[in-house]
Short mmCIF file of C-alpha atoms and ligand atoms in Angstrom, two decimals:
data_model
loop_
_atom_site.label_atom_id
_atom_site.label_comp_id
_atom_site.label_asym_id
_atom_site.label_seq_id
_atom_site.Cartn_x
_atom_site.Cartn_y
_atom_site.Cartn_z
CA UNK A 3 0.00 0.00 0.00
CA UNK A 4 1.17 3.53 -0.71
CA UNK A 5 0.65 6.45 1.66
CA UNK A 6 1.97 9.99 1.57
CA UNK A 7 3.01 9.75 5.22
CA UNK A 8 3.69 6.70 7.39
CA UNK A 9 3.86 7.40 11.13
CA UNK A 10 5.54 4.74 13.25
CA UNK A 11 4.20 4.74 16.80
CA UNK A 12 0.71 5.82 17.86
CA UNK A 13 1.79 7.51 21.08
CA UNK A 14 1.33 11.08 22.31
CA UNK A 15 3.25 12.47 19.36
CA UNK A 16 2.07 9.94 16.74
CA UNK A 17 -1.65 10.35 17.47
CA UNK A 18 -1.36 14.12 17.43
CA UNK A 19 0.63 14.08 14.21
CA UNK A 20 -1.79 11.69 12.51
CA UNK A 21 -4.75 13.88 13.41
CA UNK A 22 -3.06 17.09 12.33
CA UNK A 23 -1.57 15.77 9.07
CA UNK A 24 -4.83 14.15 7.99
CA UNK A 25 -6.64 17.49 8.24
CA UNK A 26 -5.54 17.89 4.62
CA UNK A 27 -7.85 15.53 2.69
CA UNK A 28 -5.32 15.32 -0.12
CA UNK A 29 -2.70 13.72 2.11
CA UNK A 30 -3.00 10.01 2.93
CA UNK A 31 -1.70 9.05 6.37
CA UNK A 32 -0.97 5.63 7.86
CA UNK A 33 -0.45 5.34 11.62
CA UNK A 34 1.20 2.12 12.84
CA UNK A 35 1.06 1.16 16.50
CA UNK A 36 2.79 -1.92 17.94
CA UNK A 37 0.31 -2.23 20.82
CA UNK A 38 -3.45 -2.72 20.54
CA UNK A 39 -5.75 -0.09 19.07
CA UNK A 40 -9.01 0.79 20.82
CA UNK A 41 -11.11 2.84 18.39
CA UNK A 42 -14.18 2.56 20.61
CA UNK A 43 -14.08 4.33 23.99
CA UNK A 44 -16.56 1.79 25.39
CA UNK A 45 -14.00 -1.00 25.02
CA UNK A 46 -11.02 0.88 26.39
CA UNK A 47 -9.65 -1.17 29.33
CA UNK A 48 -10.20 0.46 32.74
CA UNK A 49 -6.49 0.73 33.53
CA UNK A 50 -6.10 2.98 30.49
CA UNK A 51 -9.40 4.78 30.70
CA UNK A 52 -9.27 5.88 34.35
CA UNK A 53 -6.62 8.32 35.45
CA UNK A 54 -6.40 7.12 39.04
CA UNK A 55 -5.60 3.61 37.83
CA UNK A 56 -1.93 2.82 37.32
CA UNK A 57 -2.28 -0.85 36.43
CA UNK A 58 -1.19 -0.23 32.82
CA UNK A 59 2.31 0.83 33.89
CA UNK A 60 2.87 -2.20 36.13
CA UNK A 61 5.82 -4.36 35.05
CA UNK A 62 3.64 -7.26 33.92
CA UNK A 63 1.02 -5.15 32.11
CA UNK A 64 0.45 -6.03 28.44
CA UNK A 65 0.39 -2.27 27.77
CA UNK A 66 3.92 -1.70 29.02
CA UNK A 67 7.14 -2.28 27.04
CA UNK A 68 8.74 -2.87 30.48
CA UNK A 69 12.28 -1.82 29.68
CA UNK A 70 15.07 -1.84 32.22
CA UNK A 71 17.75 0.77 32.73
CA UNK A 72 20.73 1.69 34.85
CA UNK A 73 20.17 4.81 36.93
CA UNK A 74 23.54 5.12 38.60
CA UNK A 75 26.58 2.93 38.99
CA UNK A 76 25.77 2.43 42.68
CA UNK A 77 22.44 0.69 42.06
CA UNK A 78 22.40 -3.06 42.53
CA UNK A 79 19.12 -3.65 40.70
CA UNK A 80 18.13 -2.38 37.24
CA UNK A 81 15.36 0.21 37.17
CA UNK A 82 12.01 -0.69 35.60
CA UNK A 83 11.12 1.69 32.80
CA UNK A 84 7.48 1.88 31.81
CA UNK A 85 6.56 2.97 28.27
CA UNK A 86 3.07 2.65 26.88
CA UNK A 87 2.51 -0.11 24.29
CA UNK A 88 -1.00 0.75 23.22
CA UNK A 89 -2.71 3.38 21.12
CA UNK A 90 -1.97 6.69 22.85
CA UNK A 91 1.44 5.32 23.93
CA UNK A 92 2.84 6.49 27.24
CA UNK A 93 0.09 9.11 27.34
CA UNK A 94 -2.35 6.20 27.81
CA UNK A 95 -0.55 4.93 30.91
CA UNK A 96 0.80 8.13 32.41
CA UNK A 97 0.13 10.30 35.45
CA UNK A 98 -1.74 13.12 33.64
CA UNK A 99 0.19 15.95 35.25
CA UNK A 100 -0.15 18.64 32.60
CA UNK A 101 2.69 21.06 33.16
CA UNK A 102 4.55 23.27 30.73
CA UNK A 103 8.23 24.02 30.93
CA UNK A 104 9.50 27.46 31.80
CA UNK A 105 10.08 30.07 29.06
CA UNK A 106 13.84 29.76 29.67
CA UNK A 107 13.74 26.09 28.67
CA UNK A 108 12.40 26.75 25.19
CA UNK A 109 14.49 29.89 24.79
CA UNK A 110 17.62 27.88 25.51
CA UNK A 111 16.69 25.51 22.67
CA UNK A 112 16.28 28.54 20.40
CA UNK A 113 19.68 29.85 21.50
CA UNK A 114 21.16 26.55 20.33
CA UNK A 115 19.99 27.35 16.80
CA UNK A 116 16.45 25.96 16.97
CA UNK A 117 14.81 29.36 16.54
CA UNK A 118 11.33 27.95 15.87
CA UNK A 119 11.23 26.61 19.44
CA UNK A 120 11.48 29.83 21.46
CA UNK A 121 8.81 30.33 24.14
CA UNK A 122 6.93 32.93 22.11
CA UNK A 123 6.88 30.52 19.18
CA UNK A 124 5.63 27.49 21.14
CA UNK A 125 3.12 29.38 23.30
CA UNK A 126 0.41 29.53 20.60
CA UNK A 127 0.62 25.72 20.32
CA UNK A 128 0.31 25.25 24.08
CA UNK A 129 -2.81 27.37 23.94
CA UNK A 130 -4.13 25.59 20.89
CA UNK A 131 -3.86 22.11 22.41
CA UNK A 132 -5.76 22.77 25.65
CA UNK A 133 -9.02 23.88 27.11
CA UNK A 134 -8.05 25.10 30.54
CA UNK A 135 -11.16 24.80 32.68
CA UNK A 136 -9.86 27.06 35.49
CA UNK A 137 -7.62 29.79 34.12
CA UNK A 138 -8.65 32.32 31.51
CA UNK A 139 -5.81 34.54 30.35
CA UNK A 140 -3.40 35.13 27.46
CA UNK A 141 -1.36 32.05 28.33
CA UNK A 142 -4.17 29.52 28.23
CA UNK A 143 -6.36 27.97 25.58
CA UNK A 144 -10.12 27.67 25.67
CA UNK A 145 -10.83 25.60 22.57
CA UNK A 146 -8.16 22.91 22.38
CA UNK A 147 -8.83 19.15 22.43
CA UNK A 148 -7.15 18.44 25.79
CA UNK A 149 -9.22 19.48 28.84
CA UNK A 150 -7.17 20.61 31.83
CA UNK A 151 -8.36 21.05 35.42
CA UNK A 152 -7.01 21.37 38.95
CA UNK A 153 -8.58 19.73 42.00
CA UNK A 154 -10.23 22.65 43.89
CA UNK A 155 -8.83 23.28 47.35
CA UNK A 156 -12.10 22.43 49.10
CA UNK A 157 -11.83 18.92 47.62
CA UNK A 158 -8.21 18.25 48.58
CA UNK A 159 -7.71 15.32 50.92
CA UNK A 160 -6.22 16.38 54.30
CA UNK A 161 -2.77 15.09 53.28
CA UNK A 162 -2.68 17.50 50.32
CA UNK A 163 -3.90 20.36 52.48
CA UNK A 164 -1.07 19.54 54.91
CA UNK A 165 1.43 19.61 52.06
CA UNK A 166 0.16 22.97 50.91
CA UNK A 167 0.15 24.55 54.36
CA UNK A 168 3.57 23.17 55.29
CA UNK A 169 5.15 24.52 52.10
CA UNK A 170 3.55 27.93 52.63
CA UNK A 171 4.90 27.97 56.19
CA UNK A 172 8.37 27.11 54.84
CA UNK A 173 8.15 30.46 53.08
CA UNK A 174 7.23 29.40 49.54
CA UNK A 175 4.73 31.67 47.79
CA UNK A 176 1.30 30.52 46.69
CA UNK A 177 1.34 29.65 42.98
CA UNK A 178 -2.15 30.13 41.52
CA UNK A 179 -1.19 28.76 38.10
CA UNK A 180 1.68 26.37 37.55
CA UNK A 181 1.46 26.91 33.78
CA UNK A 182 2.01 30.64 34.01
CA UNK A 183 5.45 31.68 32.69
CA UNK A 184 6.29 33.20 36.10
CA UNK A 185 5.38 30.01 37.96
CA UNK A 186 7.07 29.40 41.29
CA UNK A 187 5.84 28.19 44.64
CA UNK A 188 3.10 25.93 45.88
CA UNK A 189 -0.37 25.23 44.47
CA UNK A 190 -2.75 22.89 42.71
CA UNK A 191 -1.31 20.74 39.92
CA UNK A 192 -2.95 21.01 36.47
CA UNK A 193 -4.11 17.61 35.22
CA UNK A 194 -5.57 16.34 31.93
CA UNK A 195 -8.13 14.05 33.55
CA UNK A 196 -11.54 15.67 34.04
CA UNK A 197 -14.07 13.15 35.29
CA UNK A 198 -11.06 10.96 36.10
CA UNK A 199 -10.68 10.04 32.42
CA UNK A 200 -7.06 9.97 31.25
CA UNK A 201 -7.28 12.26 28.22
CA UNK A 202 -4.50 10.82 26.08
CA UNK A 203 -3.73 11.98 22.55
CA UNK A 204 -5.61 8.88 21.37
CA UNK A 205 -8.82 10.19 22.95
CA UNK A 206 -8.29 13.90 22.42
CA UNK A 207 -6.68 14.02 18.94
CA UNK A 208 -6.97 10.70 17.16
CA UNK A 209 -10.53 9.60 17.94
CA UNK A 210 -12.21 12.73 16.56
CA UNK A 211 -10.24 12.25 13.32
CA UNK A 212 -10.82 8.54 12.80
CA UNK A 213 -13.69 9.01 10.37
CA UNK A 214 -11.42 10.63 7.80
CA UNK A 215 -11.06 8.58 4.62
CA UNK A 216 -7.43 9.61 4.23
CA UNK A 217 -6.42 8.31 7.71
CA UNK A 218 -5.68 4.64 8.38
CA UNK A 219 -4.81 3.37 11.87
CA UNK A 220 -3.35 -0.11 12.38
CA UNK A 221 -2.82 -1.49 15.87
CA UNK A 222 -0.75 -4.59 16.66
CA UNK A 223 1.72 -3.74 13.91
CA UNK A 224 5.36 -3.28 14.81
CA UNK A 225 7.67 -1.50 12.38
CA UNK A 226 10.84 -3.46 11.91
CA UNK A 227 12.92 -1.06 9.86
CA UNK A 228 12.75 1.97 7.63
CA UNK A 229 13.34 1.03 3.98
CA UNK A 230 15.79 3.26 2.11
CA UNK A 231 16.62 3.79 -1.52
CA UNK A 232 20.08 5.24 -1.18
CA UNK A 233 19.62 7.87 1.52
CA UNK A 234 15.91 8.41 0.80
CA UNK A 235 13.39 6.78 3.15
CA UNK A 236 10.72 5.21 0.94
CA UNK A 237 8.84 2.83 3.22
CA UNK A 238 8.54 0.84 6.41
CA UNK A 239 8.90 -2.91 6.85
CA UNK A 240 6.50 -4.26 9.45
CA UNK A 241 5.77 -7.36 11.45
CA UNK A 242 2.19 -8.11 12.21
CA UNK A 243 1.20 -10.50 14.97
CA UNK A 244 3.87 -13.12 15.83
CA UNK A 245 7.36 -12.11 14.90
CA UNK A 246 8.64 -14.14 11.93
CA UNK A 247 11.94 -15.84 12.70
CA UNK A 248 13.13 -15.65 9.11
CA UNK A 249 13.09 -11.85 9.26
CA UNK A 250 15.90 -11.83 11.79
CA UNK A 251 18.96 -10.06 10.55
CA UNK A 252 22.47 -10.60 11.71
CA UNK A 253 23.53 -7.01 11.12
CA UNK A 254 22.03 -3.63 10.35
CA UNK A 255 23.33 -1.95 7.19
CA UNK A 256 24.50 1.60 7.88
CA UNK A 257 22.70 4.19 5.78
CA UNK A 258 24.11 7.19 7.63
CA UNK A 259 26.68 7.65 10.37
CA UNK A 260 25.10 10.19 12.75
CA UNK A 261 27.30 10.41 15.86
CA UNK A 262 24.65 12.08 18.06
CA UNK A 263 22.20 9.16 17.90
CA UNK A 264 21.64 7.80 21.41
CA UNK A 265 23.82 10.41 23.12
CA UNK A 266 22.53 13.21 25.34
CA UNK A 267 19.90 11.05 27.06
CA UNK A 268 18.09 13.41 29.42
CA UNK A 269 15.48 12.78 32.08
CA UNK A 270 13.97 14.01 35.32
CA UNK A 271 15.58 11.88 38.04
CA UNK A 272 13.50 11.49 41.18
CA UNK A 273 13.54 10.01 44.66
CA UNK A 274 10.59 8.99 46.79
CA UNK A 275 10.55 10.12 50.41
CA UNK A 276 8.15 7.68 52.04
CA UNK A 277 5.84 8.75 54.84
CA UNK A 278 4.20 6.44 57.34
CA UNK A 279 0.46 7.29 57.22
CA UNK A 280 -1.43 6.85 60.48
CA UNK A 281 -4.28 4.34 60.71
CA UNK A 282 -7.44 5.49 58.96
CA UNK A 283 -5.94 8.46 57.13
CA UNK A 284 -7.75 9.10 53.83
CA UNK A 285 -5.58 8.40 50.78
CA UNK A 286 -6.51 8.77 47.09
CA UNK A 287 -8.60 5.90 45.78
CA UNK A 288 -10.74 7.15 42.95
CA UNK A 289 -9.52 10.74 42.96
CA UNK A 290 -6.26 12.12 41.49
CA UNK A 291 -3.21 10.79 43.30
CA UNK A 292 -1.42 14.06 42.83
CA UNK A 293 -3.33 17.19 43.78
CA UNK A 294 -0.75 19.70 44.98
CA UNK A 295 2.84 20.51 44.11
CA UNK A 296 5.77 22.80 44.76
CA UNK A 297 8.27 24.36 42.39
CA UNK A 298 11.27 26.16 43.81
CA UNK A 299 14.83 27.17 43.04
CA UNK A 300 17.51 25.17 44.81
CA UNK A 301 19.94 26.95 47.12
CA UNK A 302 22.60 28.69 45.05
CA UNK A 303 21.16 27.48 41.75
CA UNK A 304 21.40 29.59 38.60
CA UNK A 305 18.37 27.70 37.22
CA UNK A 306 14.96 29.06 38.21
CA UNK A 307 12.43 26.56 39.60
CA UNK A 308 14.82 23.67 39.04
CA UNK A 309 13.20 21.49 41.73
CA UNK A 310 9.72 20.05 42.04
CA UNK A 311 8.10 18.18 44.89
CA UNK A 312 4.65 16.64 44.71
CA UNK A 313 2.79 14.67 47.32
CA UNK A 314 1.36 11.36 46.12
CA UNK A 315 -1.07 9.19 48.02
CA UNK A 316 -2.87 6.08 46.95
CA UNK A 317 -4.91 3.18 48.14
CA UNK A 318 -7.11 0.82 46.18
CA UNK A 319 -7.17 -0.24 42.56
CA UNK A 320 -4.20 -0.03 40.25
CA UNK A 321 -1.79 0.91 43.03
CA UNK A 322 1.12 3.07 42.04
CA UNK A 323 2.57 6.51 41.77
CA UNK A 324 1.25 8.08 38.58
CA UNK A 325 4.51 9.78 37.70
CA UNK A 326 7.05 7.68 39.52
CA UNK A 327 5.89 4.25 38.43
CA UNK A 328 3.41 1.67 39.52
CA UNK A 329 6.17 -0.73 40.50
CA UNK A 330 6.89 1.41 43.55
CA UNK A 331 3.60 0.54 45.25
CA UNK A 332 3.93 -0.72 48.84
CA UNK A 333 1.06 -2.97 49.88
CA UNK A 334 -1.33 -0.89 47.81
CA UNK A 335 -1.29 1.98 50.37
CA UNK A 336 1.26 4.70 50.06
CA UNK A 337 2.02 8.28 50.91
CA UNK A 338 5.20 9.92 49.73
CA UNK A 339 6.89 13.05 48.52
CA UNK A 340 8.07 12.68 44.93
CA UNK A 341 11.25 14.75 44.70
CA UNK A 342 12.13 15.64 41.12
CA UNK A 343 15.29 17.19 39.74
CA UNK A 344 13.80 19.30 36.99
CA UNK A 345 16.99 20.27 35.14
CA UNK A 346 19.83 17.85 35.75
CA UNK A 347 23.39 18.52 34.61
CA UNK A 348 24.14 14.81 34.13
CA UNK A 349 23.18 13.03 30.92
CA UNK A 350 23.25 9.43 29.77
CA UNK A 351 23.31 7.26 26.70
CA UNK A 352 21.04 4.87 24.84
CA UNK A 353 22.58 2.05 22.78
CA UNK A 354 21.24 -1.02 21.00
CA UNK A 355 21.22 -4.29 22.90
CA UNK A 356 20.37 -6.31 19.81
CA UNK A 357 19.71 -6.01 16.09
CA UNK A 358 16.24 -7.33 16.88
CA UNK A 359 13.82 -4.38 17.29
CA UNK A 360 11.73 -6.48 19.67
CA UNK A 361 14.56 -6.40 22.22
CA UNK A 362 14.67 -3.26 24.35
CA UNK A 363 17.72 -0.96 24.21
CA UNK A 364 20.46 -0.46 26.82
CA UNK A 365 19.38 2.61 28.77
CA UNK A 366 22.14 4.12 30.87
CA UNK A 367 20.87 7.32 32.52
CA UNK A 368 24.08 8.13 34.44
CA UNK A 369 22.09 10.16 36.92
CA UNK A 370 23.92 12.14 39.61
CA UNK A 371 27.32 12.06 37.88
CA UNK A 372 27.41 15.81 38.38
CA UNK A 373 27.84 16.82 42.03
CA UNK A 374 25.38 19.72 41.63
CA UNK A 375 22.63 17.19 40.93
CA UNK A 376 23.40 15.28 44.13
CA UNK A 377 23.53 18.49 46.14
CA UNK A 378 20.09 19.60 44.93
CA UNK A 379 18.51 16.22 45.65
CA UNK A 380 20.06 16.15 49.11
CA UNK A 381 18.70 19.59 49.93
CA UNK A 382 15.22 18.67 48.67
CA UNK A 383 15.07 15.49 50.72
CA UNK A 384 16.04 17.40 53.85
CA UNK A 385 13.25 19.86 53.01
CA UNK A 386 10.77 16.94 52.82
CA UNK A 387 11.92 15.71 56.21
CA UNK A 388 11.14 19.17 57.63
CA UNK A 389 7.73 19.33 55.92
CA UNK A 390 6.80 15.95 57.42
CA UNK A 391 7.27 17.42 60.88
CA UNK A 392 4.82 20.26 60.24
CA UNK A 393 1.87 20.42 62.65
CA UNK A 394 -0.60 19.74 59.83
CA UNK A 395 1.11 16.44 59.07
CA UNK A 396 1.29 15.34 62.71
CA UNK A 397 -2.23 13.84 62.94
CA UNK A 398 -1.77 12.23 59.53
CA UNK A 399 1.69 10.65 59.58
CA UNK A 400 3.87 9.08 62.23
CA UNK A 401 7.13 9.92 60.48
CA UNK A 402 9.39 9.02 57.57
CA UNK A 403 9.59 5.42 56.44
CA UNK A 404 12.49 6.18 54.09
CA UNK A 405 15.11 7.55 54.15
CA UNK A 406 15.62 6.39 57.73
CA UNK A 407 17.30 8.31 60.59
CA UNK A 408 20.72 6.80 59.82
CA UNK A 409 20.47 7.91 56.19
CA UNK A 410 19.74 11.46 57.28
CA UNK A 411 22.56 11.60 59.83
CA UNK A 412 25.24 12.93 57.48
CA UNK A 413 25.53 14.21 53.92
CA UNK A 414 27.66 11.18 53.02
CA UNK A 415 25.00 8.78 54.30
CA UNK A 416 22.23 10.66 52.52
CA UNK A 417 24.20 10.79 49.27
CA UNK A 418 24.66 7.03 49.41
CA UNK A 419 20.91 6.62 49.95
CA UNK A 420 20.14 8.93 47.01
CA UNK A 421 22.49 7.07 44.68
CA UNK A 422 20.95 3.74 45.67
CA UNK A 423 17.35 4.95 45.40
CA UNK A 424 17.40 7.31 42.46
CA UNK A 425 14.52 6.64 40.08
CA UNK A 426 12.82 8.06 37.03
CA UNK A 427 9.68 10.00 36.25
CA UNK A 428 9.76 8.44 32.74
CA UNK A 429 10.55 11.67 30.94
CA UNK A 430 13.42 10.50 28.75
CA UNK A 431 14.33 12.74 25.84
CA UNK A 432 17.26 14.20 23.93
CA UNK A 433 18.72 11.08 22.29
CA UNK A 434 18.10 12.37 18.73
CA UNK A 435 18.71 16.02 19.48
CA UNK A 436 17.81 18.79 17.03
CA UNK A 437 20.29 21.47 16.05
CA UNK A 438 21.46 23.76 13.26
CA UNK A 439 23.87 23.15 10.38
CA UNK A 440 27.37 22.70 11.68
CA UNK A 441 26.24 21.02 14.91
CA UNK A 442 27.78 17.58 14.33
CA UNK A 443 25.88 15.98 17.23
CA UNK A 444 22.46 17.17 16.00
CA UNK A 445 20.51 14.22 14.61
CA UNK A 446 17.59 16.23 13.22
CA UNK A 447 17.07 19.83 12.18
CA UNK A 448 14.54 22.02 13.97
CA UNK A 449 11.79 20.76 11.68
CA UNK A 450 12.53 17.22 12.89
CA UNK A 451 14.05 16.15 9.54
CA UNK A 452 16.79 13.57 9.98
CA UNK A 453 20.02 15.15 8.79
CA UNK A 454 21.79 13.43 5.90
CA UNK A 455 18.79 11.48 4.57
CA UNK A 456 15.56 12.38 2.84
CA UNK A 457 11.95 11.56 3.63
CA UNK A 458 12.46 10.74 7.30
CA UNK A 459 11.56 12.72 10.42
CA UNK A 460 11.73 11.98 14.12
CA UNK A 461 8.71 13.62 15.71
CA UNK A 462 8.86 12.92 19.42
CA UNK A 463 10.61 14.03 22.55
CA UNK A 464 13.94 12.52 21.55
CA UNK A 465 14.52 15.65 19.42
CA UNK A 466 14.37 17.97 22.45
CA UNK A 467 17.87 19.18 23.39
CA UNK A 468 17.01 18.83 27.06
CA UNK A 469 14.09 18.24 29.38
CA UNK A 470 11.90 21.19 30.25
CA UNK A 471 11.12 22.04 33.85
CA UNK A 472 7.77 20.21 33.77
CA UNK A 473 6.24 16.88 32.96
CA UNK A 474 6.69 15.74 29.43
CA UNK A 475 3.60 15.12 27.32
CA UNK A 476 3.27 18.67 26.08
CA UNK A 477 4.33 19.01 22.52
CA UNK A 478 3.74 21.37 19.64
CA UNK A 479 0.57 20.37 17.95
C1 LIG B 501 4.32 5.80 33.94
C2 LIG B 501 4.46 7.14 33.24
C3 LIG B 501 4.00 8.28 33.86
C4 LIG B 501 4.12 9.52 33.23
N1 LIG B 501 3.55 10.62 33.80
C5 LIG B 501 3.47 11.77 33.10
C6 LIG B 501 2.71 12.86 33.58
O1 LIG B 501 2.10 12.79 34.65
N2 LIG B 501 2.65 13.98 32.83
C7 LIG B 501 3.30 14.08 31.62
O2 LIG B 501 3.21 15.13 30.96
N3 LIG B 501 4.04 13.08 31.15
C8 LIG B 501 4.12 11.91 31.85
N4 LIG B 501 4.81 10.86 31.34
C9 LIG B 501 5.56 11.07 30.10
C10 LIG B 501 4.69 11.17 28.85
O3 LIG B 501 3.59 10.29 28.92
C11 LIG B 501 5.59 10.85 27.67
O4 LIG B 501 6.68 11.77 27.67
C12 LIG B 501 4.88 10.97 26.32
O5 LIG B 501 3.71 10.18 26.31
C13 LIG B 501 5.84 10.52 25.22
O6 LIG B 501 5.22 10.64 23.98
P1 LIG B 501 5.88 9.98 22.68
O7 LIG B 501 4.91 10.14 21.58
O8 LIG B 501 7.26 10.53 22.50
O9 LIG B 501 6.08 8.44 23.05
P2 LIG B 501 4.97 7.38 23.44
O10 LIG B 501 3.71 8.05 23.88
O11 LIG B 501 5.61 6.41 24.37
O12 LIG B 501 4.63 6.69 22.06
C14 LIG B 501 5.44 5.79 21.39
C15 LIG B 501 4.51 4.79 20.70
O13 LIG B 501 5.24 4.10 19.69
C16 LIG B 501 4.88 2.72 19.72
N5 LIG B 501 6.00 2.00 19.13
C17 LIG B 501 7.26 1.91 19.59
N6 LIG B 501 8.01 1.20 18.72
C18 LIG B 501 7.20 0.89 17.68
C19 LIG B 501 7.41 0.18 16.46
N7 LIG B 501 8.61 -0.32 16.14
N8 LIG B 501 6.35 0.02 15.61
C20 LIG B 501 5.13 0.55 15.93
N9 LIG B 501 4.90 1.21 17.07
C21 LIG B 501 5.92 1.39 17.93
C22 LIG B 501 4.68 2.45 21.20
O14 LIG B 501 3.92 1.27 21.43
C23 LIG B 501 3.98 3.73 21.66
O15 LIG B 501 2.57 3.64 21.53
C24 LIG B 501 4.75 9.61 31.96
C25 LIG B 501 5.23 8.46 31.33
C26 LIG B 501 5.08 7.22 31.96
C27 LIG B 501 5.58 6.00 31.25
#
């Protein structure tokens, strides 16, 4: 079959792209997704449909690629890396925190030669993609496909109220809108899950476009390789259903030597500071597991709002932390601070483990290699320990479950704990970085075209030069 555009991967980016490109009836678009497709909302499995359910990112979920990675050299066990394997991709299994980066993040990409990506250039797209149900101003959209809301303060569970009050009393300002360019301080977290429905790009972008005659969506189809004629991409070879043994290759022919591929792997490293909830304390069951958050600038940091702390609580179905991974659940009842390093100095590398595309890659995050990263995490964890002692938390928690008193005794002990317990918020990016002519490590140009070949683009977060100080779904659409 011939199509004008073939999109490999029906995730957050792929669904959005398919919907936008097929707006032109003269362009035929094929979207291929390795995981299952669910065209009918009625048949969407609960763990994908409902935002408070984290079952889809559990290690043994059929909707999870379940990769492993190395976080730091000091870790004895590999980290579990969830990625969505279903229409909507990771956006169908994620935590629905809907945060933008800071203007400085996008402006720094523009300064690196990607002028189209400055804050003023991306802002119209942020507005276009959302309908913010709470904030009406020049920075927010009112007609976009993704609905965004915050849990109103009167509905916060007592643990979230305690978080908010304790951070205010630590001296952080109230932040009425975490998606405002000036954002800083403590407030309600914007989420794309009104009515508790996880509004992935599959629901918000793809489904309304499915009726188009020029758009074809195929689930359960895994692309095996891009087919080239010389250096021009002309097609995609796929495997449907069971992988055919005879398709195995012993080597991959090199079409282009692009030294930046796989380098510059960026992420938001995080650590969970576990609280011991008292008997009978209300934790999130069928309400958002993240309701309040804090953004602040670390002591002595030149990077504004480079730290984020959210409180997560859960009990009941699909146990797990929506942004820090279901596999962290402890007996299905948990309360913790999720401490996130929003702009790390350290970066890692992604390499192939096999020529077989069905085998996951080697993911080596190399978190905390830069001392500044360790210092900021240490400071944030000590802040959490102080917050836990606040009078509002006293009736709700009996203390910290981890790190323990011995870990907090000295900086050396705490650093060792951080290295051993560092985790991910699943916001990997940067491994096919964009950049201008003359930037040898740039894999794509700022229009996502792969340098050195024709007819091939990478349209996902791997093109971002770095993470932004936010969660990661937000893309230009
Ligand atoms: C557990 C978890 C929690 C998260 N929480 C948040 C959050 O709260 N807020 C937020 O903003 N972000 C969050 N994120 C991150 C966010 O969801 C991702 O950054 C975003 O979805 C990535 O979009 P993408 O299109 O680049 O990739 P994906 O959405 O992962 O899409 C890639 C798609 O490609 C498919 N695919 C891969 N290989 C092939 C192949 N060879 N052939 C065919 N199809 C293929 C995959 O199955 C997948 O559907 C979270 C992520 C995870 C995993």
